[in-house]
XYZ file of C-alpha atoms in Angstrom:
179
model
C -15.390 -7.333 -4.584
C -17.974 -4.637 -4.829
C -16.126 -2.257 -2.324
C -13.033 -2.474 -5.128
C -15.709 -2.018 -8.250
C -16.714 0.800 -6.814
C -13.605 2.420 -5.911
C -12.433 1.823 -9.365
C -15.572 3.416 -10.737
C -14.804 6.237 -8.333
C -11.224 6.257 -9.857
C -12.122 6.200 -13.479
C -14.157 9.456 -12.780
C -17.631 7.615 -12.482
C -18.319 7.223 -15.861
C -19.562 3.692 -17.005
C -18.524 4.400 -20.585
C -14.214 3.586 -19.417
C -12.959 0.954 -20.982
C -10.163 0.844 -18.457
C -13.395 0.337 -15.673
C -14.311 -2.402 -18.008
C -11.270 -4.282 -17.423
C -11.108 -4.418 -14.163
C -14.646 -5.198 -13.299
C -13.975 -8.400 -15.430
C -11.086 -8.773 -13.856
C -12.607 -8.294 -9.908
C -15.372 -10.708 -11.086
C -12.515 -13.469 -11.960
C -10.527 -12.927 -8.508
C -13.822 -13.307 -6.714
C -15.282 -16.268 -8.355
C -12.089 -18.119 -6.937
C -13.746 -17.782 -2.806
C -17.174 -19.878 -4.388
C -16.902 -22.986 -2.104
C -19.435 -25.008 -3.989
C -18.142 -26.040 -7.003
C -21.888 -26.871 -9.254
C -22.185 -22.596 -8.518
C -17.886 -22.181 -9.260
C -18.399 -23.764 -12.591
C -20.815 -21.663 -14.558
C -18.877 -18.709 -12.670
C -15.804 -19.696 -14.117
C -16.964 -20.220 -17.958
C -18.886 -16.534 -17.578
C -15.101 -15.213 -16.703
C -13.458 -16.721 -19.472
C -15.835 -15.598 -21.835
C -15.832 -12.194 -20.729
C -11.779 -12.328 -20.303
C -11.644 -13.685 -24.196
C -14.082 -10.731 -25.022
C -12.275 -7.936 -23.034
C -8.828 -9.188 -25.186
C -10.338 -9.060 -28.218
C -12.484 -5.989 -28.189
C -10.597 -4.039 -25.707
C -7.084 -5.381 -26.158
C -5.633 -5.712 -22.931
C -4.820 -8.907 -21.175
C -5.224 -8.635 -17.201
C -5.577 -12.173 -15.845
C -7.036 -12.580 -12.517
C -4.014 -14.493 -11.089
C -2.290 -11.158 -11.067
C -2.487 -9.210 -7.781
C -3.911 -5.304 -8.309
C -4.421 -3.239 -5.647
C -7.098 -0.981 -4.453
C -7.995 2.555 -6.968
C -5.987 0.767 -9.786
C -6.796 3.417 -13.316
C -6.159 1.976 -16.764
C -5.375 5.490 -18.406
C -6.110 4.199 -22.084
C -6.517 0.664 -22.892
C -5.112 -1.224 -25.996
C -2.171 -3.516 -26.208
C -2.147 -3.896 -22.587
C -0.434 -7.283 -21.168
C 0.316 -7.560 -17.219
C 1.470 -11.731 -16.137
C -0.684 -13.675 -14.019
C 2.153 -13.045 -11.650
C 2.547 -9.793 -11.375
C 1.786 -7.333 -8.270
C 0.898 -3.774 -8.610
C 0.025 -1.857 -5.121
C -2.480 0.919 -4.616
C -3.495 4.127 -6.684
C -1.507 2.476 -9.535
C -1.782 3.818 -13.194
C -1.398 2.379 -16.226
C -2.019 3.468 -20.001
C -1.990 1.971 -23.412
C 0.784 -0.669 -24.501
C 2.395 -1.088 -21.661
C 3.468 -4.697 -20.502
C 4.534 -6.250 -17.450
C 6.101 -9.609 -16.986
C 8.431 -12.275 -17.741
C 12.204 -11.581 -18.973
C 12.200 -15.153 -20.345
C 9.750 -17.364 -21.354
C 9.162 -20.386 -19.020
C 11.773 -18.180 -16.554
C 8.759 -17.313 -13.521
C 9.291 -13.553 -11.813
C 7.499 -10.802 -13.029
C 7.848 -7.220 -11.572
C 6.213 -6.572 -7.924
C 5.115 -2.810 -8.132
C 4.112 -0.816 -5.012
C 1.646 1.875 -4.506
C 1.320 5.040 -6.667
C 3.524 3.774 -9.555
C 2.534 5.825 -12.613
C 3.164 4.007 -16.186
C 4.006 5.443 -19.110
C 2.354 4.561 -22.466
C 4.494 1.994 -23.974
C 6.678 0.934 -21.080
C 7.804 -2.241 -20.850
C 8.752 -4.029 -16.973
C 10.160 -7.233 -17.614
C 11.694 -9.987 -15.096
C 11.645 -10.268 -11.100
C 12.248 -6.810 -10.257
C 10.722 -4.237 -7.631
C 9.831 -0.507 -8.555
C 9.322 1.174 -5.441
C 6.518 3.819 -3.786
C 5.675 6.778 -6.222
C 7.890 6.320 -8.927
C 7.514 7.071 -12.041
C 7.977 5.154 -15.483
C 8.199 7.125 -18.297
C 6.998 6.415 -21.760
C 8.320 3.883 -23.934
C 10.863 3.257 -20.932
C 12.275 -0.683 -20.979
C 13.037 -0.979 -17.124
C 15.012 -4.505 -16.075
C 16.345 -3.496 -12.700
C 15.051 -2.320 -9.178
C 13.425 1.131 -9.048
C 13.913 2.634 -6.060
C 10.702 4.414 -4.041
C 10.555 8.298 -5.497
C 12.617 7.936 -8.449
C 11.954 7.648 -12.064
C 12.827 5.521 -14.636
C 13.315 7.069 -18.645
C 15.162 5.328 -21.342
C 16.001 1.945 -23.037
C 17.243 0.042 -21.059
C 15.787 2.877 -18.584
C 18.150 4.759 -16.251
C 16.731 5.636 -12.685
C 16.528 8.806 -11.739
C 16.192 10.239 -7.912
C 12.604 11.945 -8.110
C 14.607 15.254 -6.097
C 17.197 15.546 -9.017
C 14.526 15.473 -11.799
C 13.099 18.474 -10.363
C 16.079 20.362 -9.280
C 17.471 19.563 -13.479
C 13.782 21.104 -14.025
C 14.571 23.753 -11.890
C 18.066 24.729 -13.003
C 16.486 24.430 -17.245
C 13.878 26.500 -16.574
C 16.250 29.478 -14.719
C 18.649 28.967 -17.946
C 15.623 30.571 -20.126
């Protein structure tokens, strides 16, 4: 646990004043309490986690249950309207930003989206159902993304498109030469 708190102090520039550090030291608090054995010392662990998950929703609104699984260097960009399912996986060097939710496509369906490592989030994107985005892609803003995303792509739109990472830049590329 304090390994990860401090690499996501590291990640959030080392400045105590993140709410996005915030977050996830609550939330590295509530995945830890779970390997306390002895339950008399579990229990008053468990209510101090609750209480601090109920405060970090209200005051900092974003809900990050620890059932979820969130890798190592994890960076909540901006925080606010933030809701990730206890199910969901995100992989290392992950970031996320302001009202962005991952999980279910249906309620009482289970299968929320299993992201690998260096996915970057878009504000306002939405990942919904059992899907997998691959290594390094990219989710732009606002994107709604129900399918597979491939590793090194990018997904823009609603219902987002994917994009091969290679012809983003070579449709940068050719725009830019047009001017």
């Amino acid at each position: 646990m304090f390994e990860n708190i401090r690499e996501d102090w590291q990640s959030h520039n080392r400045q105590w004043s993140r709410h996005g550090f915030w977050v996830l030291l609550i939330y590295r608090f509530g995945r830890w309490r779970y390997g306390i054995r002895w339950r008399p010392l579990r229990m008053p662990a468990s209510f101090l986690y609750k209480l601090l998950k109920f405060l970090s929703e209200m005051l900092l609104g974003t809900e990050l249950p620890c059932e979820a699984v969130i890798g190592r260097r994890f960076v909540i960009e901006h925080i606010g309207g933030i809701v990730v399912s206890g199910d969901a996986a995100f992989g290392d060097d992950c970031i996320i930003r302001n009202g962005v939710t991952v999980g279910l496509r249906n309620r009482g369906v289970r299968g929320s989206p299993q992201i690998g490592n260096r996915v970057d989030i878009g504000a306002g994107a939405k990942l919904l159902g059992p899907i997998q985005i691959g290594d390094d892609a990219a989710i732009g803003a606002n994107a709604v993304v129900l399918c597979d995303v491939p590793a090194d792509s990018i997904a823009v739109g609603i219902p987002a498109r994917i994009i091969p990472r290679k012809a983003a830049l070579s449709a940068l590329a050719t725009e830019e030469a047009s001017r």
